[in-house]
Structures are given as structure tokens and as C-alpha cells.
CSV table of C-alpha atoms and ligand atoms in Angstrom, one decimal:
chain,number,residue,atom,x,y,z
A,402,MET,CA,248.9,-49.0,8.5
A,403,ASN,CA,250.2,-52.3,7.8
A,404,THR,CA,252.8,-52.4,5.2
A,405,THR,CA,253.3,-55.9,4.7
A,406,GLU,CA,252.7,-56.9,1.0
A,407,HIS,CA,249.8,-60.1,2.5
A,408,VAL,CA,247.4,-60.0,4.9
A,409,VAL,CA,247.3,-63.6,4.6
A,410,GLU,CA,250.4,-66.0,4.7
A,411,THR,CA,250.6,-69.9,5.0
A,412,VAL,CA,253.8,-71.7,4.7
A,413,GLY,CA,253.4,-75.3,4.0
A,414,LEU,CA,250.1,-75.6,5.6
A,415,VAL,CA,248.0,-78.9,5.4
A,416,LYS,CA,245.0,-80.0,7.2
A,417,ARG,CA,244.0,-84.0,7.0
A,418,ARG,CA,240.0,-84.1,6.9
A,419,GLY,CA,239.2,-88.3,6.2
A,420,ASP,CA,240.7,-89.2,3.3
A,421,PHE,CA,241.4,-85.8,1.9
A,422,THR,CA,244.4,-83.8,2.7
A,423,LEU,CA,244.3,-79.9,2.0
A,424,GLY,CA,248.1,-78.5,0.7
A,425,PRO,CA,250.5,-78.6,1.7
A,426,LEU,CA,249.6,-75.2,0.6
A,427,ASP,CA,251.7,-72.1,0.4
A,428,LEU,CA,249.3,-69.3,-0.1
A,429,ARG,CA,249.4,-65.4,0.0
A,430,VAL,CA,246.4,-63.1,0.1
A,431,PRO,CA,247.8,-59.7,-1.3
A,432,ARG,CA,247.0,-56.8,1.1
A,433,GLY,CA,244.6,-54.3,0.0
A,434,PHE,CA,242.9,-56.4,-2.7
A,435,VAL,CA,239.7,-58.5,-3.5
A,436,THR,CA,241.0,-61.6,-3.7
A,437,GLY,CA,238.2,-64.8,-5.0
A,438,MET,CA,238.8,-68.6,-4.1
A,439,VAL,CA,237.2,-70.5,-7.1
A,440,GLY,CA,236.9,-74.9,-7.0
A,441,ALA,CA,235.0,-77.1,-7.3
A,442,ASN,CA,233.0,-79.2,-4.9
A,443,GLY,CA,234.7,-80.7,-1.9
A,444,SER,CA,238.1,-79.3,-3.5
A,445,GLY,CA,239.3,-77.4,-0.3
A,446,LYS,CA,237.5,-74.1,-0.2
A,447,THR,CA,235.9,-74.0,3.3
A,448,THR,CA,238.5,-76.4,4.8
A,449,THR,CA,241.2,-73.4,3.8
A,450,LEU,CA,239.5,-70.4,5.4
A,451,ARG,CA,238.2,-72.5,8.3
A,452,THR,CA,241.7,-73.4,8.7
A,453,LEU,CA,243.2,-70.2,8.5
A,454,LEU,CA,240.8,-68.9,11.0
A,455,GLY,CA,241.6,-71.4,13.7
A,456,LEU,CA,238.2,-73.0,13.6
A,457,VAL,CA,240.3,-76.6,12.5
A,458,ARG,CA,243.7,-77.5,13.6
A,459,ALA,CA,246.3,-77.3,11.5
A,460,ASP,CA,248.0,-80.3,10.9
A,461,ALA,CA,251.1,-79.0,9.9
A,462,GLY,CA,252.6,-75.7,8.6
A,463,ARG,CA,252.7,-71.6,9.6
A,464,ILE,CA,249.6,-69.3,9.6
A,465,ALA,CA,250.3,-65.1,9.2
A,466,MET,CA,246.9,-63.3,9.7
A,467,PRO,CA,245.8,-60.3,11.4
A,468,PRO,CA,244.6,-60.6,14.9
A,469,ILE,CA,241.2,-62.6,15.0
A,470,GLY,CA,239.2,-59.4,16.5
A,471,GLU,CA,240.9,-57.3,13.1
A,472,VAL,CA,239.4,-60.0,10.8
A,473,GLY,CA,235.2,-60.2,9.8
A,474,VAL,CA,234.1,-63.6,9.1
A,475,VAL,CA,231.1,-64.9,7.3
A,476,PHE,CA,230.2,-68.7,7.1
A,477,ASP,CA,226.8,-70.1,5.8
A,478,GLN,CA,225.4,-71.0,9.2
A,479,PRO,CA,224.3,-67.5,10.9
A,480,PHE,CA,226.3,-66.7,14.3
A,481,VAL,CA,222.9,-65.1,15.4
A,482,LEU,CA,219.9,-66.4,17.0
A,483,PRO,CA,217.0,-66.7,15.6
A,484,TYR,CA,214.5,-64.9,18.2
A,485,TRP,CA,217.2,-61.8,18.2
A,486,ARG,CA,216.0,-58.4,16.4
A,487,VAL,CA,218.5,-57.3,14.4
A,488,ARG,CA,219.4,-54.5,16.9
A,489,ASP,CA,220.0,-57.5,19.6
A,490,ALA,CA,222.7,-58.7,16.9
A,491,ALA,CA,224.3,-55.9,16.6
A,492,ALA,CA,224.7,-55.3,20.6
A,493,VAL,CA,226.3,-58.8,21.0
A,494,TYR,CA,228.5,-58.1,18.2
A,495,ALA,CA,229.6,-54.5,19.6
A,496,ALA,CA,230.0,-56.0,23.3
A,497,SER,CA,232.7,-58.7,21.7
A,498,ARG,CA,234.5,-56.6,18.8
A,499,PRO,CA,236.6,-53.5,19.7
A,500,GLY,CA,236.4,-50.7,17.2
A,501,TRP,CA,232.3,-51.2,16.6
A,502,ASP,CA,231.2,-48.4,14.7
A,503,GLN,CA,227.0,-48.0,15.4
A,504,ASP,CA,226.7,-45.4,12.9
A,505,TRP,CA,228.6,-47.1,10.3
A,506,PHE,CA,226.3,-50.8,10.9
A,507,ASP,CA,223.4,-48.7,11.4
A,508,ARG,CA,224.0,-46.8,7.8
A,509,LEU,CA,224.6,-50.0,6.3
A,510,CYS,CA,221.0,-51.3,7.4
A,511,ARG,CA,219.4,-48.0,5.9
A,512,ARG,CA,220.9,-49.0,2.8
A,513,LEU,CA,220.1,-52.7,2.8
A,514,ARG,CA,216.5,-52.0,4.2
A,515,LEU,CA,217.2,-53.8,7.5
A,516,GLY,CA,214.9,-52.5,10.6
A,517,ALA,CA,216.9,-52.9,13.9
A,518,ASP,CA,213.3,-54.1,14.9
A,519,GLU,CA,213.2,-56.6,12.9
A,520,ARG,CA,213.4,-60.6,13.5
A,521,VAL,CA,216.5,-62.4,12.5
A,522,ASN,CA,214.3,-65.6,11.5
A,523,LYS,CA,212.0,-63.2,9.4
A,524,LEU,CA,214.6,-62.3,7.4
A,525,SER,CA,214.9,-64.4,4.2
A,526,ARG,CA,217.9,-65.5,2.8
A,527,GLY,CA,219.5,-62.4,0.7
A,528,GLN,CA,218.3,-60.3,4.0
A,529,GLY,CA,220.1,-62.8,6.7
A,530,ASN,CA,223.4,-63.0,4.4
A,531,LYS,CA,223.1,-59.5,4.0
A,532,LEU,CA,223.2,-59.0,7.8
A,533,MET,CA,225.4,-61.2,8.6
A,534,ILE,CA,227.9,-59.5,6.3
A,535,ALA,CA,227.1,-56.2,7.5
A,536,LEU,CA,227.8,-57.4,11.3
A,537,ALA,CA,231.1,-58.7,10.0
A,538,MET,CA,232.1,-55.5,8.7
A,539,GLY,CA,230.7,-53.5,11.4
A,540,ASN,CA,233.9,-52.4,13.0
A,541,HIS,CA,236.3,-52.1,9.8
A,542,PRO,CA,237.9,-55.7,10.4
A,543,ASP,CA,241.4,-55.6,8.2
A,544,LEU,CA,240.0,-58.3,6.8
A,545,LEU,CA,236.9,-59.9,5.9
A,546,ILE,CA,236.5,-63.6,5.0
A,547,LEU,CA,233.4,-64.5,3.1
A,548,ASP,CA,232.4,-68.4,2.6
A,549,GLU,CA,230.0,-68.5,-0.6
A,550,PRO,CA,228.4,-64.8,0.5
A,551,THR,CA,226.4,-65.3,-2.8
A,552,SER,CA,225.4,-68.4,-3.0
A,553,GLY,CA,221.5,-69.1,-3.0
A,554,LEU,CA,221.0,-65.0,-3.8
A,555,ASP,CA,219.2,-63.9,-6.8
A,556,PRO,CA,221.0,-61.2,-8.9
A,557,ALA,CA,219.4,-58.4,-6.8
A,558,ALA,CA,220.5,-59.4,-4.0
A,559,ARG,CA,224.3,-60.4,-5.1
A,560,ALA,CA,224.6,-56.6,-6.6
A,561,ASP,CA,223.4,-55.2,-3.4
A,562,LEU,CA,225.9,-57.5,-1.7
A,563,VAL,CA,228.9,-56.3,-4.2
A,564,ASP,CA,228.0,-52.7,-3.4
A,565,LEU,CA,229.0,-53.5,0.4
A,566,LEU,CA,231.5,-55.2,-0.2
A,567,ARG,CA,232.6,-52.3,-2.2
A,568,GLU,CA,232.3,-50.2,0.2
A,569,HIS,CA,233.9,-52.1,2.6
A,570,MET,CA,236.8,-51.9,0.2
A,571,ARG,CA,236.8,-48.5,0.3
A,572,ARG,CA,238.5,-48.1,3.9
A,573,GLN,CA,242.3,-48.0,2.9
A,574,ASP,CA,244.5,-51.9,3.3
A,575,ALA,CA,241.1,-53.1,3.6
A,576,SER,CA,241.1,-56.7,2.3
A,577,LEU,CA,238.5,-59.4,1.1
A,578,LEU,CA,239.3,-63.1,0.8
A,579,PHE,CA,236.0,-64.2,-0.3
A,580,SER,CA,234.9,-68.4,-2.1
A,581,THR,CA,232.6,-68.7,-4.6
A,582,HIS,CA,230.7,-71.1,-7.4
A,583,ILE,CA,229.7,-68.1,-8.7
A,584,THR,CA,232.6,-66.9,-11.3
A,585,SER,CA,230.8,-63.9,-12.4
A,586,ASP,CA,231.0,-62.5,-9.1
A,587,LEU,CA,234.7,-62.6,-10.1
A,588,GLU,CA,234.7,-60.7,-13.1
A,589,HIS,CA,234.7,-56.8,-12.6
A,590,PHE,CA,235.0,-57.5,-8.5
A,591,ALA,CA,238.1,-59.8,-7.7
A,592,ASP,CA,241.6,-58.4,-8.2
A,593,TYR,CA,243.3,-62.1,-7.6
A,594,LEU,CA,242.0,-65.7,-7.3
A,595,VAL,CA,242.9,-68.9,-5.7
A,596,PHE,CA,242.2,-71.6,-7.8
A,597,VAL,CA,241.8,-74.9,-5.8
A,598,ASP,CA,241.9,-78.1,-7.0
A,599,GLY,CA,242.2,-81.5,-5.1
A,600,GLY,CA,243.5,-79.7,-2.0
A,601,GLN,CA,246.7,-78.0,-3.7
A,602,VAL,CA,246.4,-74.2,-5.1
A,603,VAL,CA,246.8,-75.0,-9.0
A,604,TYR,CA,246.4,-70.9,-9.7
A,605,SER,CA,247.4,-67.9,-7.7
A,606,GLY,CA,247.4,-64.8,-9.3
A,607,ALA,CA,246.2,-61.5,-10.3
A,608,VAL,CA,242.7,-61.8,-12.8
A,609,ASP,CA,243.8,-59.6,-15.4
A,610,GLU,CA,247.0,-61.9,-15.6
A,611,LEU,CA,244.6,-65.0,-15.9
A,612,VAL,CA,242.8,-63.8,-18.7
A,613,GLU,CA,245.9,-62.9,-20.1
A,614,GLU,CA,247.9,-65.9,-19.6
A,615,PHE,CA,244.8,-67.9,-21.2
A,616,ALA,CA,242.8,-67.7,-24.2
A,617,HIS,CA,239.4,-69.5,-25.6
A,618,ILE,CA,239.7,-71.6,-28.3
A,619,GLN,CA,237.8,-73.0,-31.1
A,620,GLY,CA,237.6,-74.9,-34.3
A,621,ALA,CA,237.4,-77.8,-36.7
A,622,LEU,CA,237.7,-81.2,-35.6
A,623,THR,CA,239.9,-81.4,-38.5
A,624,ASP,CA,241.8,-78.8,-36.8
A,625,LEU,CA,243.3,-81.1,-34.0
A,626,THR,CA,246.7,-83.1,-34.3
A,627,ALA,CA,247.8,-85.7,-32.1
A,628,GLU,CA,250.8,-83.1,-31.1
A,629,ASN,CA,248.1,-79.6,-30.8
A,630,THR,CA,245.3,-81.6,-29.0
A,631,PRO,CA,247.1,-82.0,-25.5
A,632,LEU,CA,247.7,-78.6,-25.5
A,633,ILE,CA,243.8,-77.9,-24.6
A,634,ARG,CA,242.3,-78.1,-21.2
A,635,GLY,CA,238.9,-79.2,-21.4
A,636,LEU,CA,238.4,-80.1,-24.8
A,637,ARG,CA,235.0,-80.7,-25.3
A,638,ARG,CA,234.3,-82.3,-28.6
A,639,GLY,CA,231.0,-82.4,-30.4
A,640,GLN,CA,230.4,-83.9,-33.8
A,641,HIS,CA,232.3,-81.5,-35.5
A,642,ASN,CA,233.8,-78.8,-33.9
A,643,PHE,CA,235.5,-78.4,-30.7
A,644,ASP,CA,236.5,-75.8,-28.0
A,645,GLY,CA,238.6,-75.6,-24.9
A,646,ILE,CA,241.2,-73.3,-23.2
A,647,ILE,CA,244.8,-73.0,-24.3
A,648,ARG,CA,248.0,-71.1,-22.8
A,649,THR,CA,248.3,-68.0,-25.0
A,650,ALA,CA,251.8,-69.2,-25.3
A,651,ASP,CA,250.5,-71.9,-27.0
A,652,THR,CA,248.4,-69.7,-29.6
A,653,ALA,CA,251.0,-71.0,-32.4
A,654,GLY,CA,250.1,-74.4,-32.2
A,655,PHE,CA,246.8,-74.1,-33.8
A,656,GLY,CA,246.2,-73.6,-37.3
A,657,PRO,CA,245.2,-70.6,-38.8
A,658,GLY,CA,241.0,-71.6,-39.3
A,659,VAL,CA,240.5,-72.0,-35.1
A,660,GLN,CA,239.2,-68.9,-33.7
A,661,ILE,CA,240.7,-67.5,-30.5
A,662,GLU,CA,239.3,-65.2,-27.7
A,663,THR,CA,240.3,-63.5,-24.5
A,664,PRO,CA,238.1,-65.6,-22.1
A,665,THR,CA,235.6,-65.3,-19.4
A,666,ILE,CA,237.1,-66.2,-15.9
A,667,GLU,CA,234.0,-68.8,-16.2
A,668,ARG,CA,234.9,-70.4,-19.2
A,669,ILE,CA,238.9,-70.6,-17.6
A,670,VAL,CA,237.6,-72.4,-14.3
A,671,VAL,CA,234.8,-74.7,-16.3
A,672,HIS,CA,237.3,-76.0,-18.3
A,673,HIS,CA,240.1,-76.3,-16.2
A,674,MET,CA,237.7,-78.3,-14.1
A,675,ARG,CA,236.3,-80.1,-16.7
A,676,PRO,CA,237.5,-83.8,-17.3
A,677,ARG,CA,239.2,-84.6,-20.6
A,678,ASP,CA,236.9,-85.9,-23.1
A,679,GLU,CA,237.4,-89.5,-24.3
A,680,GLU,CA,238.6,-89.9,-28.1
A,681,PRO,CA,235.9,-90.5,-30.0
B,281,ATP,N1,234.4,-82.3,9.2
B,281,ATP,C1,234.7,-83.1,7.9
B,281,ATP,N2,235.0,-84.6,8.3
B,281,ATP,C2,236.0,-85.4,6.8
B,281,ATP,N3,236.0,-85.0,5.9
B,281,ATP,C3,235.7,-83.7,5.9
B,281,ATP,C4,235.3,-82.6,6.6
B,281,ATP,N4,234.9,-81.4,6.4
B,281,ATP,C5,234.8,-81.4,5.1
B,281,ATP,N5,235.6,-82.8,4.7
B,281,ATP,C6,236.4,-83.4,3.3
B,281,ATP,O1,236.9,-82.4,2.5
B,281,ATP,C7,237.2,-81.7,1.2
B,281,ATP,C8,237.3,-80.7,0.9
B,281,ATP,O2,235.6,-79.8,1.6
B,281,ATP,P1,235.5,-78.7,1.5
B,281,ATP,O3,234.1,-78.5,2.6
B,281,ATP,O4,236.6,-77.9,2.3
B,281,ATP,O5,235.3,-78.3,0.1
B,281,ATP,P2,235.2,-77.0,-0.9
B,281,ATP,O6,235.7,-76.6,-1.8
B,281,ATP,O7,233.9,-75.9,0.1
B,281,ATP,O8,233.3,-77.7,-1.1
B,281,ATP,P3,232.0,-77.1,-1.3
B,281,ATP,O9,232.3,-76.2,-2.5
B,281,ATP,O10,231.1,-78.1,-1.4
B,281,ATP,O11,231.5,-76.0,-0.2
B,281,ATP,C9,236.0,-83.3,0.8
B,281,ATP,O12,236.2,-84.2,0.4
B,281,ATP,C10,234.8,-83.3,2.4
B,281,ATP,O13,234.1,-84.7,2.0
């Protein structure tokens, strides 16, 4: 059993891609937990994951990760050939991944209703995603890294996938790092969240703490003052009302007329990413 607290740790990680610069990133992914990475399109999620895995070379910084054989990876392009059957894909993975557990993989396939003889190019997108994740899980890797595993899946397929990932997490010390645009995937599933914006980590911490740290605020425009308006992130003004996100610690800056509630992760992320409304 590995006793280090973090399964992935970077110090001063930098990757430049054209005009875009990722980092410097000091990223820590807790061992034994589910960490979700969110951020707007182009914020640097895929670049982070690819750089961690050495698929693109970092320009600066240090990365501590499990050995590559202990990392299961799924990106949006499948690493299988279209004419393979499910069993051929499994044979190729089995040959290249130490610790391959064929019984476990067969069990996963049964749960996912994937037949060993099915051709990979005949699978639907959802089934294809599930196959890739089952393959990535087939040797019980210490760490699974998944880039947008649920994108393009219907709610039932997403729920199946989340079940599958929970199964993986039952193993002691198993860790999961995944990126997503579907913030509802984070609620009740992710333990930690990394929020990336413009190539920087703007928040990293426990989901529960994030929800406690911020509050959703709604009120009448007349509740806004020159002092309290700058405290609101992602302020949206309607004709009479406003809403946005504030730090819980800033609640006292608002009068009794406003409504303050525990936010969903979705709300925090959406408001955080939304540019401030112009003054009317
Ligand atoms: N091969 C490349 N060459 C040059 N620039 C690139 C390359 N790949 C990505 N970029 C740039 O790096 C930035 C970050 O892209 P990245 O794919 O990491 O974002 P992302 O957060 O994963 O976005 P999305 O949510 O849309 O998948 C973007 O501005 C993109 O244009």
C-alpha cells in the first residue's frame, strides 16, 4: 500500500501551446479519492492531463505520478482499431498491461452488456466509452485518468459509467482524476474539485468545503450598493432582480432582504466562469 498522500503532484508545471500557457501549476491530487477537473472550453484541462501523462512534454516543472503501467487512461480518441472485436481489444491490453485481470474485465463487460464478440466499430458512442473505461480499469490501476468520460452520453449511460467508476474506487487506494463539463457529475461523486481557468488552477479543494465557502445570493436590484456589488461573482442583473455567488464570509455585506442559499457545484462553476454584467 502506498502511503503518500497524493497520487499526483506537480511543482511549477508549465506547458506552452501557441499563445496559451498552462501554469505554473502546483497541482495535488489526493490518493484514494475522486477528483473532478472543471473549466471553460480551452481553459487547459486536456493539456494538463496530457502533460501529466507525458503525452506532451512539459516546458518546466516537476511531476510525481505512479509508474505509467499503474495508470489507466481514456481520452476522447479510442486506442482500439475499428475492426477489432471486444475480445481482441482485451487481448491487446492484457498483453501490454501488467496485472491484467481477465475475470474482472469479463465481469465488467457483463455488467455493461458488452459481448466479447461485438465489433468495436458497431458499438454506440456510449458503449464505446464504457469499453474504453473497462479496458483502462482491467488491471486495477492505482490511478484512472479520464478526459470527459461522460460527454455525449445520455443520462442512463452516464449513470452506468458512474457505477462502473464507483466499482473501481472500491479498491483500497484507487484514485480517479477526470475532466468534465457536466458539473452534475461532480455532485455526489467527486470528493475533490480542481477548477481551471485560463491555464491556472483557480480553486482546488474538497467539494464539501467549496459548497460551504460559497453561497448563492438573489435579491432586488435595490439591495445592491457600491460596496457590496464587487463581492458578487458572476453577477446577473434582471429587470428588477439579481443573482450571483458570494463568499459565505461576505454575507454580512448584504441587507436582510436578500435570499442566501447553499449553491450547487453547477451554480458555483457557472457564476465563476461568467463575465460580470455591464452596468445598466
Ligand atoms: N496542439 C495544440 N497546438 C496549439 N495550441 C493548442 C494545442 N492544443 C491545445 N491548444 C490550445 O491550448 C488551450 C487549452 O486547450 P485544452 O484542450 O487543454 O483546453 P480544455 O480545457 O481541455 O478545453 P475543452 O473543454 O474545450 O476540451 C486552448 O487555447 C487551445 O487552443
